[in-house]
Amino acid sequence: MRKIFARVLALGLCILMALPCVTAKADSTQKYLALGADLSTTDKKKVLDLLGVDDIGEYQVVKITNQEEHKYLDSYLSKSVIGSRALSSVTVEQTSDGSGVNVSTENISFCTSGMYRNALVTAGVENADVKVAGPFKISGTAALVGVMKAYEEMTGKKISQKSKDAANDELVTTGEVAKNIGSDDAEKLIADVKQKVAEGNLTSSSDIKNAINESAKDLNINLSDTDRQKIQDLMDKISDLDLNVNKLKEQAKDIYDQLGGSQGILDKISSWLRTVIHWLSSLFS
């Protein structure tokens, strides 16, 4: 009887010890709202309406300051473009495994939803619904800072400075290249080259240059030397990150589905092997 009692007591203690973990897990579903610190009362109301926030009490609120915007973006944009007020605002909500990163935008003129999504995947963001809005038409480049800040608060996972820097660089570079080749082609091109770099563990400038040329050819995109160099500089930085190819495809599934005709290195090897096997089997038959 004493042994049974001891076992029951031990089981009860285990359950009690596990309870805080259950609570912590429930907290991870908390929705987050990152607001530009310089929004006026009127602008704040407009942004909340655009983001679909009816009750701000349902959200954990963090602020994005103009100082933070300059900290992460000064290397890529002029101070005049970033401005002196933090206005971009975002909501971030964690979703179930396998749902990927999904982004929608309102009043954002420079960055498309695809640009945000691809940059966030580079930063290591997983399974999240993100909405970005400005009180009026703004570039939206600083919103990425707010998403990453909210994501860190929500998950308790720190995004490395190296990953943040690469993500901000990717967002700006994609936007600049898009001016010349269009947003859709820019998103596909950057994603395809990034996949090649991650799959092949490419680190040398010559290998990355070849990957850029191959992707541009596969996607029938004409690149200027200036844009080619911008992508080269970005990929030199991305090659230093520990990116998981499967995670890239999982978190931004639709963009990689569109790249079905532009195969990655492993896909090409697999296709070549199938061709060889088919040829050998026809020989012996």
CSV table of N, CA and C in Angstrom, one decimal, residues 19-79:
chain,number,residue,atom,x,y,z
A,19,LEU,N,2.6,21.5,-15.1
A,19,LEU,CA,1.6,22.6,-15.3
A,19,LEU,C,2.1,23.9,-15.8
A,20,PRO,N,3.3,24.4,-15.3
A,20,PRO,CA,3.8,25.7,-15.8
A,20,PRO,C,4.2,25.6,-17.3
A,21,CYS,N,4.6,24.4,-17.7
A,21,CYS,CA,5.0,24.2,-19.1
A,21,CYS,C,3.8,24.3,-20.0
A,22,VAL,N,2.6,23.8,-19.5
A,22,VAL,CA,1.4,23.9,-20.3
A,22,VAL,C,1.0,25.4,-20.4
A,23,THR,N,1.1,26.1,-19.3
A,23,THR,CA,0.7,27.5,-19.3
A,23,THR,C,1.6,28.3,-20.3
A,24,ALA,N,2.9,28.0,-20.3
A,24,ALA,CA,3.9,28.7,-21.1
A,24,ALA,C,3.5,28.4,-22.6
A,25,LYS,N,3.1,27.2,-22.9
A,25,LYS,CA,2.7,26.9,-24.3
A,25,LYS,C,1.5,27.7,-24.7
A,26,ALA,N,0.6,27.8,-23.8
A,26,ALA,CA,-0.7,28.5,-24.1
A,26,ALA,C,-0.3,30.0,-24.4
A,27,ASP,N,0.7,30.6,-23.6
A,27,ASP,CA,1.1,32.0,-23.8
A,27,ASP,C,1.7,32.2,-25.2
A,28,SER,N,2.3,31.2,-25.8
A,28,SER,CA,2.9,31.4,-27.1
A,28,SER,C,1.9,31.6,-28.2
A,29,THR,N,0.6,31.4,-27.9
A,29,THR,CA,-0.4,31.7,-28.9
A,29,THR,C,-0.9,33.2,-28.8
A,30,GLN,N,-0.3,33.9,-27.9
A,30,GLN,CA,-0.7,35.3,-27.7
A,30,GLN,C,-0.4,36.1,-29.0
A,31,LYS,N,-1.4,36.9,-29.5
A,31,LYS,CA,-1.2,37.7,-30.7
A,31,LYS,C,-0.4,39.0,-30.3
A,32,TYR,N,0.5,39.4,-31.2
A,32,TYR,CA,1.3,40.6,-30.9
A,32,TYR,C,1.0,41.7,-31.9
A,33,LEU,N,1.2,42.9,-31.4
A,33,LEU,CA,1.0,44.1,-32.2
A,33,LEU,C,2.2,45.0,-32.0
A,34,ALA,N,2.9,45.3,-33.1
A,34,ALA,CA,4.0,46.2,-33.1
A,34,ALA,C,3.6,47.5,-33.7
A,35,LEU,N,3.5,48.6,-32.9
A,35,LEU,CA,3.0,49.9,-33.4
A,35,LEU,C,4.2,50.9,-33.6
A,36,GLY,N,4.1,51.7,-34.6
A,36,GLY,CA,5.1,52.7,-34.8
A,36,GLY,C,4.9,53.7,-33.7
A,37,ALA,N,6.1,54.0,-33.0
A,37,ALA,CA,6.0,54.9,-31.8
A,37,ALA,C,5.6,56.3,-32.1
A,38,ASP,N,5.6,56.7,-33.3
A,38,ASP,CA,5.3,58.1,-33.7
A,38,ASP,C,3.9,58.3,-34.3
A,39,LEU,N,3.1,57.3,-34.2
A,39,LEU,CA,1.7,57.5,-34.8
A,39,LEU,C,0.9,58.5,-33.9
A,40,SER,N,0.2,59.3,-34.6
A,40,SER,CA,-0.7,60.2,-33.9
A,40,SER,C,-1.9,59.4,-33.5
A,41,THR,N,-2.8,60.0,-32.7
A,41,THR,CA,-4.0,59.3,-32.3
A,41,THR,C,-4.9,58.9,-33.6
A,42,THR,N,-5.0,59.9,-34.5
A,42,THR,CA,-5.8,59.6,-35.7
A,42,THR,C,-5.1,58.5,-36.6
A,43,ASP,N,-3.8,58.6,-36.7
A,43,ASP,CA,-3.1,57.6,-37.5
A,43,ASP,C,-3.1,56.2,-36.9
A,44,LYS,N,-3.0,56.2,-35.6
A,44,LYS,CA,-3.1,55.0,-34.9
A,44,LYS,C,-4.4,54.3,-35.1
A,45,LYS,N,-5.5,55.1,-35.0
A,45,LYS,CA,-6.9,54.5,-35.3
A,45,LYS,C,-7.0,53.9,-36.7
A,46,LYS,N,-6.4,54.7,-37.7
A,46,LYS,CA,-6.4,54.2,-39.1
A,46,LYS,C,-5.7,52.9,-39.2
A,47,VAL,N,-4.5,52.8,-38.6
A,47,VAL,CA,-3.7,51.6,-38.7
A,47,VAL,C,-4.4,50.4,-38.1
A,48,LEU,N,-5.0,50.6,-36.9
A,48,LEU,CA,-5.7,49.5,-36.2
A,48,LEU,C,-6.8,49.0,-37.1
A,49,ASP,N,-7.5,49.9,-37.7
A,49,ASP,CA,-8.6,49.5,-38.6
A,49,ASP,C,-8.1,48.7,-39.8
A,50,LEU,N,-7.0,49.1,-40.4
A,50,LEU,CA,-6.5,48.4,-41.5
A,50,LEU,C,-5.9,47.1,-41.1
A,51,LEU,N,-5.4,47.0,-39.9
A,51,LEU,CA,-4.9,45.7,-39.4
A,51,LEU,C,-6.0,44.8,-38.9
A,52,GLY,N,-7.2,45.3,-38.8
A,52,GLY,CA,-8.3,44.5,-38.3
A,52,GLY,C,-8.3,44.2,-36.8
A,53,VAL,N,-7.7,45.2,-36.1
A,53,VAL,CA,-7.7,45.1,-34.6
A,53,VAL,C,-8.9,45.8,-34.0
A,54,ASP,N,-9.8,45.0,-33.6
A,54,ASP,CA,-11.0,45.6,-32.9
A,54,ASP,C,-10.8,45.9,-31.4
A,55,ASP,N,-10.1,45.0,-30.8
A,55,ASP,CA,-9.8,45.1,-29.4
A,55,ASP,C,-8.3,45.0,-29.1
A,56,ILE,N,-7.7,46.1,-28.9
A,56,ILE,CA,-6.2,46.1,-28.7
A,56,ILE,C,-5.8,45.3,-27.4
A,57,GLY,N,-6.8,45.1,-26.5
A,57,GLY,CA,-6.5,44.3,-25.3
A,57,GLY,C,-6.2,42.9,-25.6
A,58,GLU,N,-6.6,42.4,-26.8
A,58,GLU,CA,-6.3,41.0,-27.2
A,58,GLU,C,-4.9,40.8,-27.6
A,59,TYR,N,-4.1,41.9,-27.7
A,59,TYR,CA,-2.8,41.8,-28.2
A,59,TYR,C,-1.8,42.3,-27.2
A,60,GLN,N,-0.6,41.6,-27.3
A,60,GLN,CA,0.6,42.1,-26.5
A,60,GLN,C,1.2,43.2,-27.4
A,61,VAL,N,1.4,44.4,-26.9
A,61,VAL,CA,1.8,45.5,-27.7
A,61,VAL,C,3.3,45.8,-27.5
A,62,VAL,N,4.0,46.0,-28.6
A,62,VAL,CA,5.4,46.4,-28.5
A,62,VAL,C,5.5,47.7,-29.4
A,63,LYS,N,6.5,48.5,-29.2
A,63,LYS,CA,6.6,49.7,-30.0
A,63,LYS,C,7.9,49.6,-30.9
A,64,ILE,N,7.8,50.2,-32.1
A,64,ILE,CA,8.9,50.3,-33.0
A,64,ILE,C,9.3,51.8,-33.0
A,65,THR,N,10.6,52.0,-32.6
A,65,THR,CA,11.0,53.4,-32.6
A,65,THR,C,11.8,53.7,-33.9
A,66,ASN,N,11.9,55.0,-34.2
A,66,ASN,CA,12.7,55.5,-35.3
A,66,ASN,C,14.2,55.2,-35.1
A,67,GLN,N,14.6,55.2,-33.9
A,67,GLN,CA,16.0,54.8,-33.6
A,67,GLN,C,16.3,53.4,-34.0
A,68,GLU,N,15.3,52.5,-33.8
A,68,GLU,CA,15.5,51.1,-34.2
A,68,GLU,C,15.5,50.9,-35.7
A,69,GLU,N,14.7,51.7,-36.3
A,69,GLU,CA,14.6,51.7,-37.8
A,69,GLU,C,16.0,52.1,-38.4
A,70,HIS,N,16.5,53.1,-37.9
A,70,HIS,CA,17.8,53.6,-38.4
A,70,HIS,C,19.0,52.6,-38.0
A,71,LYS,N,18.9,51.9,-36.9
A,71,LYS,CA,19.9,51.0,-36.5
A,71,LYS,C,20.0,49.9,-37.5
A,72,TYR,N,18.9,49.4,-38.0
A,72,TYR,CA,18.9,48.2,-38.9
A,72,TYR,C,18.9,48.6,-40.4
A,73,LEU,N,18.5,49.8,-40.7
A,73,LEU,CA,18.4,50.2,-42.1
A,73,LEU,C,19.3,51.2,-42.7
A,74,ASP,N,20.1,51.9,-41.8
A,74,ASP,CA,21.0,52.9,-42.3
A,74,ASP,C,22.0,52.4,-43.3
A,75,SER,N,22.4,51.1,-43.2
A,75,SER,CA,23.4,50.6,-44.1
A,75,SER,C,22.9,50.4,-45.5
A,76,TYR,N,21.5,50.4,-45.6
A,76,TYR,CA,20.9,50.1,-46.9
A,76,TYR,C,20.1,51.2,-47.5
A,77,LEU,N,19.6,52.1,-46.7
A,77,LEU,CA,18.8,53.2,-47.2
A,77,LEU,C,19.3,54.5,-46.7
A,78,SER,N,19.1,55.6,-47.4
A,78,SER,CA,19.5,56.9,-46.9
A,78,SER,C,18.6,57.3,-45.8
A,79,LYS,N,19.1,58.2,-44.9
A,79,LYS,CA,18.4,58.6,-43.7
A,79,LYS,C,17.1,59.3,-44.1
